[in-house]
XYZ file of C-alpha atoms in Angstrom:
456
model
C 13.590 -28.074 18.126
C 11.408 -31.153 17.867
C 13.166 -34.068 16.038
C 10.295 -35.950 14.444
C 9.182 -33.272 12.527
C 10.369 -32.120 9.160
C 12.019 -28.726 8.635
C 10.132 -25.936 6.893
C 12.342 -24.218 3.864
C 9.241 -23.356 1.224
C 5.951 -23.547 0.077
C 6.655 -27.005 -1.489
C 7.298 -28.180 2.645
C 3.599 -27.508 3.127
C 0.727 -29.740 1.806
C -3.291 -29.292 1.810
C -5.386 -30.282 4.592
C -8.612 -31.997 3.597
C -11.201 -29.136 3.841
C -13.405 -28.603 7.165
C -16.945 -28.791 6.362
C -17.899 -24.998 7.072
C -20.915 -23.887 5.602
C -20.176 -21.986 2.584
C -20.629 -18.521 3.961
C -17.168 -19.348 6.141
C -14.367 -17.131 4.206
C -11.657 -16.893 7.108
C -10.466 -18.152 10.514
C -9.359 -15.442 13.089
C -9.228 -18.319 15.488
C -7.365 -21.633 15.873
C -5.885 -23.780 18.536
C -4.315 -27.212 19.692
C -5.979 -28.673 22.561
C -5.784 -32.199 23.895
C -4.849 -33.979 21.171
C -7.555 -31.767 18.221
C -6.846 -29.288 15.808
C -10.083 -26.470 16.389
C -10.790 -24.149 13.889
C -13.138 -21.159 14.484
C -15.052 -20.247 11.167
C -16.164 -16.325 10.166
C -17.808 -14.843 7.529
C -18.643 -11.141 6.423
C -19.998 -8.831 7.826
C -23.894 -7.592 8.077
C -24.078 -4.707 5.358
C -24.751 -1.192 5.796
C -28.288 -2.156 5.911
C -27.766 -4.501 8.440
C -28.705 -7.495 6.263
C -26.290 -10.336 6.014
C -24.387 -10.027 2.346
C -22.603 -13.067 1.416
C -24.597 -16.440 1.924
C -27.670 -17.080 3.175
C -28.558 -14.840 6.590
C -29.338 -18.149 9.033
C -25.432 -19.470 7.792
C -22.886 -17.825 10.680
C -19.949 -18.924 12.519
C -18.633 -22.557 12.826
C -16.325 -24.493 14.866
C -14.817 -27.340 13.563
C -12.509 -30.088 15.725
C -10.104 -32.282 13.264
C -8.783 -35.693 15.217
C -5.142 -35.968 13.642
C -4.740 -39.461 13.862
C -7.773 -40.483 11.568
C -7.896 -36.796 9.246
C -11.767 -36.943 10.518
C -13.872 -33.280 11.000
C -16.472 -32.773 13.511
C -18.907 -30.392 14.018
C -18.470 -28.566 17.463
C -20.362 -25.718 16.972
C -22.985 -23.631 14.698
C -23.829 -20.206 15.501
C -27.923 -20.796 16.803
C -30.521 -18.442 14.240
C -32.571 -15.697 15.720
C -36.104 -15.448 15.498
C -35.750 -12.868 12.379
C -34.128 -16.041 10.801
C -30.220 -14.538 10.760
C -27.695 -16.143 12.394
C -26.797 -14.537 16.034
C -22.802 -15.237 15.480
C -20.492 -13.822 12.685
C -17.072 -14.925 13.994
C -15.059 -17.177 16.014
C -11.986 -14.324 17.571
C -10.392 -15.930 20.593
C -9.996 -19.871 21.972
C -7.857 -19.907 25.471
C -8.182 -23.098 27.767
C -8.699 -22.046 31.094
C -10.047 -23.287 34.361
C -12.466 -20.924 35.678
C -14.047 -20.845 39.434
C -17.044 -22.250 38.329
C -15.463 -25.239 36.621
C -14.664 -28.404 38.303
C -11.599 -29.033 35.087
C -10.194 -27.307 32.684
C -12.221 -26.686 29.884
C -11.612 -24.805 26.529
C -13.362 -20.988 25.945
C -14.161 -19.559 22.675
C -15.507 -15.945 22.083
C -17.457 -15.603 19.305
C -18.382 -12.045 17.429
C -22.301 -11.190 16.826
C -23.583 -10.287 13.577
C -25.895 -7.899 14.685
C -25.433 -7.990 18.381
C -23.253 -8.653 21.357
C -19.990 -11.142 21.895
C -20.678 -14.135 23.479
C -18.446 -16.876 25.637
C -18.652 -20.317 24.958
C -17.860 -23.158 26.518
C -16.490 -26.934 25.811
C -15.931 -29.889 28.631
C -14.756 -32.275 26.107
C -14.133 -30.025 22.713
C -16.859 -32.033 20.940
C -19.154 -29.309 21.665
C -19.959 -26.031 22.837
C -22.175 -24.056 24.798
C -23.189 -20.702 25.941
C -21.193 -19.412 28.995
C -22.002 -16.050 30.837
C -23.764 -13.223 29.577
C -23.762 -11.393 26.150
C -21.247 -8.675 26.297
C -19.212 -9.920 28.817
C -21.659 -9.122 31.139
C -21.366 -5.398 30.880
C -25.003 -4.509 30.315
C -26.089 -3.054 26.608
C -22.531 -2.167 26.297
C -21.883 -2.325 22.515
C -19.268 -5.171 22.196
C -19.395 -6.913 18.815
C -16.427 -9.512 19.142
C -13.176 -9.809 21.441
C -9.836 -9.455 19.834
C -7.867 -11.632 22.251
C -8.338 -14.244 24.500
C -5.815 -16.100 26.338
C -5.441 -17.179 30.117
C -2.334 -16.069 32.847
C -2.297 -17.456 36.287
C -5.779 -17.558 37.455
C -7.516 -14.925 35.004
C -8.667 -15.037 31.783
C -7.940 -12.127 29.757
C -9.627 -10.163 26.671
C -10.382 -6.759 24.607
C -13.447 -5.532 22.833
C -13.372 -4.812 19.532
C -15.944 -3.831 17.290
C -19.218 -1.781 17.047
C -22.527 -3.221 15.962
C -24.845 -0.727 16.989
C -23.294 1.937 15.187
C -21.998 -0.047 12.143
C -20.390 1.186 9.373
C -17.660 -0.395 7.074
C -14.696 1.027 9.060
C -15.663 -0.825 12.157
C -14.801 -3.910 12.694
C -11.023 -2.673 14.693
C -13.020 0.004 16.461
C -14.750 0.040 20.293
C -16.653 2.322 22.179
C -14.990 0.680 25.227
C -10.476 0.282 24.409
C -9.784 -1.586 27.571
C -8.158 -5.040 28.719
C -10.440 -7.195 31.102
C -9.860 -10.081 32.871
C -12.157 -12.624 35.189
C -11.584 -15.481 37.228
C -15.136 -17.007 36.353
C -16.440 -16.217 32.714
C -19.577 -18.072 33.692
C -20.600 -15.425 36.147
C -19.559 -12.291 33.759
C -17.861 -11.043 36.458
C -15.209 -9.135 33.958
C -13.096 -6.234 35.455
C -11.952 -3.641 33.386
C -7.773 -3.167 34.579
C -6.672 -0.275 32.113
C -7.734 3.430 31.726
C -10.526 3.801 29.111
C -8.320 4.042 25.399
C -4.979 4.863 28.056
C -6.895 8.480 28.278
C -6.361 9.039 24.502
C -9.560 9.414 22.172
C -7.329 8.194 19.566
C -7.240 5.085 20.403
C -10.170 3.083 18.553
C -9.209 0.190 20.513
C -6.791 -2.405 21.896
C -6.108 -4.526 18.835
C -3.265 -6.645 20.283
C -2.876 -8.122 23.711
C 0.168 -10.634 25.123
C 2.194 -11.746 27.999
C 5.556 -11.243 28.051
C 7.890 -11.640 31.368
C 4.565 -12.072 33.558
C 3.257 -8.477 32.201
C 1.034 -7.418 29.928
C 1.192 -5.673 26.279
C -1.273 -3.384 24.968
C -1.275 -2.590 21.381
C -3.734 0.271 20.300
C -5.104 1.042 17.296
C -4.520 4.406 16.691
C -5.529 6.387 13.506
C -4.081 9.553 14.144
C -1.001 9.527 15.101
C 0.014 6.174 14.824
C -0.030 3.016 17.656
C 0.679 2.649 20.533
C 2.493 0.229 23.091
C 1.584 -0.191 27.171
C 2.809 -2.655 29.171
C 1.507 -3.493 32.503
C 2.889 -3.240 36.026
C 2.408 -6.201 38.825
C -0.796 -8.316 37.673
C -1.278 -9.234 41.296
C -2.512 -5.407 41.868
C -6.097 -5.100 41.680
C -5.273 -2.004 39.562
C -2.304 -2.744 37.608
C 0.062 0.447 36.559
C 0.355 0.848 33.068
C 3.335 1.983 31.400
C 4.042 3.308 27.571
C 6.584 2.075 25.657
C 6.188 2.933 21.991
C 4.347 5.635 20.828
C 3.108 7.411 17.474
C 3.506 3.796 15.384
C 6.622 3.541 17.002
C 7.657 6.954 15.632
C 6.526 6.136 12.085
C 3.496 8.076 12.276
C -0.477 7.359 10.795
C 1.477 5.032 8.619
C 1.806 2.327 10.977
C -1.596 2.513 12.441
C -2.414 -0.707 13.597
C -0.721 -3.703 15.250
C -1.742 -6.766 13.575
C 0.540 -9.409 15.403
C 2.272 -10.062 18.597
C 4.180 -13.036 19.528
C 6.924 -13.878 22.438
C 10.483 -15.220 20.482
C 13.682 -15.678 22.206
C 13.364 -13.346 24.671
C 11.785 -10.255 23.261
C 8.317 -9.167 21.959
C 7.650 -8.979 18.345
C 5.354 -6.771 16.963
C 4.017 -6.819 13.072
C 2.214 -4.176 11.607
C -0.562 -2.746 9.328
C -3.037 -1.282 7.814
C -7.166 -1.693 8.410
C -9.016 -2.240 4.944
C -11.018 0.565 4.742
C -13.340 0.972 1.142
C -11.472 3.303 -0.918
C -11.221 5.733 3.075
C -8.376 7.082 4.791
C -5.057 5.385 4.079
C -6.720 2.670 2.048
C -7.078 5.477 -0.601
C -3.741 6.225 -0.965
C -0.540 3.949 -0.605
C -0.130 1.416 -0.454
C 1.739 1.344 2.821
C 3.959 -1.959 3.648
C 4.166 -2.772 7.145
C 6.973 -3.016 9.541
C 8.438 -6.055 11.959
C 9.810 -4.722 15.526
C 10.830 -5.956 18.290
C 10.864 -4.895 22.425
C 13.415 -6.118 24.639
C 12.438 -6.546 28.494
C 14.107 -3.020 29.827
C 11.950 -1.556 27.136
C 14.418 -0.766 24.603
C 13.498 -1.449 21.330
C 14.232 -2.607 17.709
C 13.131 -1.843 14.004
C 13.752 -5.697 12.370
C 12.570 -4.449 9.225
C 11.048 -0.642 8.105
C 11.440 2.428 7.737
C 14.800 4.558 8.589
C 13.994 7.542 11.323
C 14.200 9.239 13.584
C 12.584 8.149 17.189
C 12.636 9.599 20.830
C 14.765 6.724 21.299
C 17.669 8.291 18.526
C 17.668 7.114 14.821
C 16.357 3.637 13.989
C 17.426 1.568 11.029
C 16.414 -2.199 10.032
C 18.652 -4.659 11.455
C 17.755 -6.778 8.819
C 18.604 -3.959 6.160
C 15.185 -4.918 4.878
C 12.461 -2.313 4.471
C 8.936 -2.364 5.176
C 7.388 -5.362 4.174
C 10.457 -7.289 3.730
C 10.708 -5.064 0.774
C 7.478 -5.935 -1.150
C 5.075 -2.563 -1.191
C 2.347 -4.687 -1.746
C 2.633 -6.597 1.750
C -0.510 -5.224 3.065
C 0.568 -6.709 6.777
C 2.618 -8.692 8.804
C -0.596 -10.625 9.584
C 0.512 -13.697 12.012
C 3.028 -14.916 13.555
C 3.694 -17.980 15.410
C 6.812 -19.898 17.054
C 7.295 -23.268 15.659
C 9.924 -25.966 15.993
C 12.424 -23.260 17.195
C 11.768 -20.703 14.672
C 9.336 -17.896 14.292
C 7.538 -17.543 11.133
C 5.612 -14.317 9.584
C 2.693 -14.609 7.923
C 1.910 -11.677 5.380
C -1.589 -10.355 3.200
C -1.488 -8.506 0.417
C -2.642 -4.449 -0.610
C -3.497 -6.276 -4.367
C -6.617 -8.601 -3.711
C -8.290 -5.642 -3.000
C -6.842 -2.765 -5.080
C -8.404 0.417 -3.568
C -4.933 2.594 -4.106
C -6.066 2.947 -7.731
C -8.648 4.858 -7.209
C -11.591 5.531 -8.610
C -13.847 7.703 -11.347
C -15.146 9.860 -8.129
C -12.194 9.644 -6.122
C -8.967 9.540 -8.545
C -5.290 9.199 -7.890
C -3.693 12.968 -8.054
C -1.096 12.498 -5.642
C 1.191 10.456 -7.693
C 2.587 10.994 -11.212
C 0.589 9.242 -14.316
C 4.062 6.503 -14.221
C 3.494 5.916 -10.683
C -0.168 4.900 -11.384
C 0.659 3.157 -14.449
C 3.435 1.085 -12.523
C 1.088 0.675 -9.879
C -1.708 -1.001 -12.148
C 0.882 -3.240 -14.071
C 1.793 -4.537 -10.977
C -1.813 -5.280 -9.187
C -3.104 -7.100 -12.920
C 0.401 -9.604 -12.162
C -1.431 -10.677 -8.915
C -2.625 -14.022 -8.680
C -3.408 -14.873 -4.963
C -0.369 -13.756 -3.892
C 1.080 -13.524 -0.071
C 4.178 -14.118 1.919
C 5.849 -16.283 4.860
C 8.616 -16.051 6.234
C 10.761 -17.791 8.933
C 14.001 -16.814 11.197
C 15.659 -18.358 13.769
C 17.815 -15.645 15.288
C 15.435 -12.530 14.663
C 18.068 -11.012 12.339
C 18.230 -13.296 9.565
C 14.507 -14.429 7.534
C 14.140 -16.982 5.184
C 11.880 -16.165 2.379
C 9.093 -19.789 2.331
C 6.681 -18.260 -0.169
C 5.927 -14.777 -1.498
C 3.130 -16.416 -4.226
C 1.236 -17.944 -1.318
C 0.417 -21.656 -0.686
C -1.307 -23.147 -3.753
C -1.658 -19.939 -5.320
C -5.166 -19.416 -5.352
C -6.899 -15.741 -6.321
C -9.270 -16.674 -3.848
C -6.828 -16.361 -0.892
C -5.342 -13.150 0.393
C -3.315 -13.501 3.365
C -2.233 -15.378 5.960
C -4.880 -15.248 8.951
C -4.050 -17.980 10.973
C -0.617 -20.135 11.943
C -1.038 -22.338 14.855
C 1.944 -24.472 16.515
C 0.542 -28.079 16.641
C 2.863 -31.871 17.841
C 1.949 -32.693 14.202
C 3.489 -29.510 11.996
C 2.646 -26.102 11.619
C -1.116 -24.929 10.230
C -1.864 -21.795 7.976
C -5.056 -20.525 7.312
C -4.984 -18.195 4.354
C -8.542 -16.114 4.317
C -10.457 -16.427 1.516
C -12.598 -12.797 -0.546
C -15.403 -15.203 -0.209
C -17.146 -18.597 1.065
C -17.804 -21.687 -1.170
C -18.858 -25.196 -0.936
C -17.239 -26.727 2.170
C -16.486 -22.804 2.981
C -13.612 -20.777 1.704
C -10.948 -21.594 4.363
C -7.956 -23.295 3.208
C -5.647 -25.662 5.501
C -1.970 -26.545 5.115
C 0.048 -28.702 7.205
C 3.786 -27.622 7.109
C 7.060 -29.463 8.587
C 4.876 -32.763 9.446
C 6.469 -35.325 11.123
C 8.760 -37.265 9.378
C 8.177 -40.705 7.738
């Protein structure tokens, strides 16, 4: 617990940050960090279309990075994706920051991978933070290999570590969580691209699209795959000194839930055990999104690999019958909690940051593609409930793992433009959401908010 800061119990404990000056294609940040003594926030917007033609802004505006000093509120520039000679911007994204001291560098210096709009992922590179610079080769330095962004990016002893994620070259709208290559990498020298891939290709299932959450936990670490088919799964490493590390699986078929729990959106280390969130991948009107919706689940590893469901679904596993310790089901209870989106330990606590199935109703269905598999009340109940929605999503906060605090289910500021919860970063001065946004705007569509700020 830190005792200059004030303790987070709502939505009313959390006030708006002036807005960063992103260009107003910038609708989300899957990136954020604290690093000496700067708030950094990595700006995305959407995706090329089907055409491969940028959709929502002008085609030279892509990703941003923007560095806020805390003791004089001020925003600086650090980075704007460069344009390409066909006039579109080369970057889309900003998906990982991780300081790290590489073999090449003579101090530590803070990485950023940032996700192409057409092309490959690229490293970049900040002495100071106030700007940033190529580093390495496109695609990590694997060739033509088709890697459109990272997922993770964080450092451990010596390495620094990542996933693929993504698929440019073969883009459709179901893409952005899938890879051609579902491996973890690390390097000692991103300048030199010298990654090496330290896990079997997908863990020698096809099923696995790719690696959508990575994280240390008890100097090993866990693999999350997205898995369509069956559900996700969980590996954790073996001694990271090996050259080869062993790989071991620890939850399997969405932890026994089935397609239903498809995707891990979260990880995050709390008092001794690994939490996990859930989810579902957006897909237009496809696959799950078509049906539903499906509220995600909360779980939790121990280190000897045992495991438990915080809040879900009652069932059976291979590990005996699960129930929610919490008593809580999926989604705290709310069907509309699309996923447990972020989460992030703060002041002694570890908070949850939720999206919502309603900003983007696709469970209605459509003209072409209606509803028959639930009754006319179902769909009726189901539409009432989607017209209520007003920007909503939830946070929520416990300190033992067992008990959660409810700090907002109508979102911060209630706005219909945000959806979710993208972002929650730990900072000395309070704790930082970043709700995503359906679209940009003038000083882009990212909001701020500073909760639990030190006390007066």
């Amino acid at each position: 617990m830190t005792d200059d800061l004030a303790t987070i119990s709502s939505a009313a404990d959390f006030r708006k940050l002036g807005p960063a000056p992103f260009n107003q294609t910038i609708r989300i940040s899957q990136a954020a960090t604290w690093w000496q003594g700067h708030l950094y926030v990595g700006g995305g917007r959407g995706p090329v279309n089907q055409r491969g033609a940028a959709s929502d802004g002008p085609a030279d505006l892509g990703a941003e990075i923007m560095r806020l000093d805390p003791a004089t509120g001020a925003w600086q520039a650090a980075y704007h994706s460069p344009v390409g000679p066909d006039g579109v911007a080369r970057d889309r994204s900003v998906r990982g920051f991780a300081p790290f001291q590489g073999t090449s560098d003579t101090a530590p210096a803070l990485y950023a991978a940032v996700g192409s709009m057409s092309g490959q992922v690229q490293i970049l590179r900040s002495e100071d933070g106030s700007a940033f610079a190529d580093c390495g080769p496109p695609a990590l330095g694997l060739g033509d290999a088709d890697i459109a962004a990272v997922r993770c990016l964080f450092a451990h002893e010596g390495w620094l570590y990542t996933t693929p994620i993504g698929l440019n070259k073969a883009r459709g709208w179901a893409d952005d969580n899938i890879t051609d290559l579902a491996v973890v990498l690390r390097t000692r020298d991103p300048a030199g691209g010298d990654w090496q891939i330290i896990s079997p290709p997908s863990f020698d299932d096809p099923a696995n699209d790719s690696i959508n959450e990575l994280c240390l936990f008890g100097g090993r670490l866990y693999a999350a795959t997205y898995n369509r088919t069956s559900g996700f799964q969980l590996w954790r490493s073996g001694d990271l000194s090996d050259e080869a590390p062993a790989w071991v699986k620890i939850l399997d078929k969405g932890a026994w839930r089935g397609m239903t729990n498809p995707m891990p959106t979260a990880m995050k280390v709390f008092d001794n055990a690994l939490y996990i969130g859930t989810g579902v991948q957006r897909q237009p009107g496809q696959g799950l999104d078509a049906h539903g919706p499906f509220a995600p689940e909360l779980l939790r590893v121990h280190p000897d690999d045992s495991w438990d469901l915080i809040a879900g679904q009652p069932r059976l596993t291979a590990q005996g019958l699960k129930t929610p310790l919490t008593g809580m089901g999926p989604g705290f209870d709310d069907p509309f909690v699309q996923a447990f989106w972020r989460l992030e330990v703060h002041d002694g606590a570890l908070f949850v940051g939720g999206s919502d199935w309603r900003f983007w109703p696709t469970y209605l269905g459509r003209p072409v593609r209606p509803r028959t598999d639930v009754s006319p009340v179902h769909l009726e109940w189901l539409r009432e409930m989607t017209a209520e929605w007003q920007g909503h999503y939830g946070m929520w906060k416990t300190t033992d793992g067992m008990h959660f605090a409810t700090i907002t289910t109508e979102g911060l500021g209630r706005s219909e433009t945000q959806f979710g919860i993208r972002g929650l970063i730990s900072t000395p001065h309070g704790l930082v959401a970043l709700p995503a946004a359906k679209r940009g705007g003038s000083g882009g569509g990212v909001e701020l908010w500073l909760g639990g700020g030190k006390k007066d």
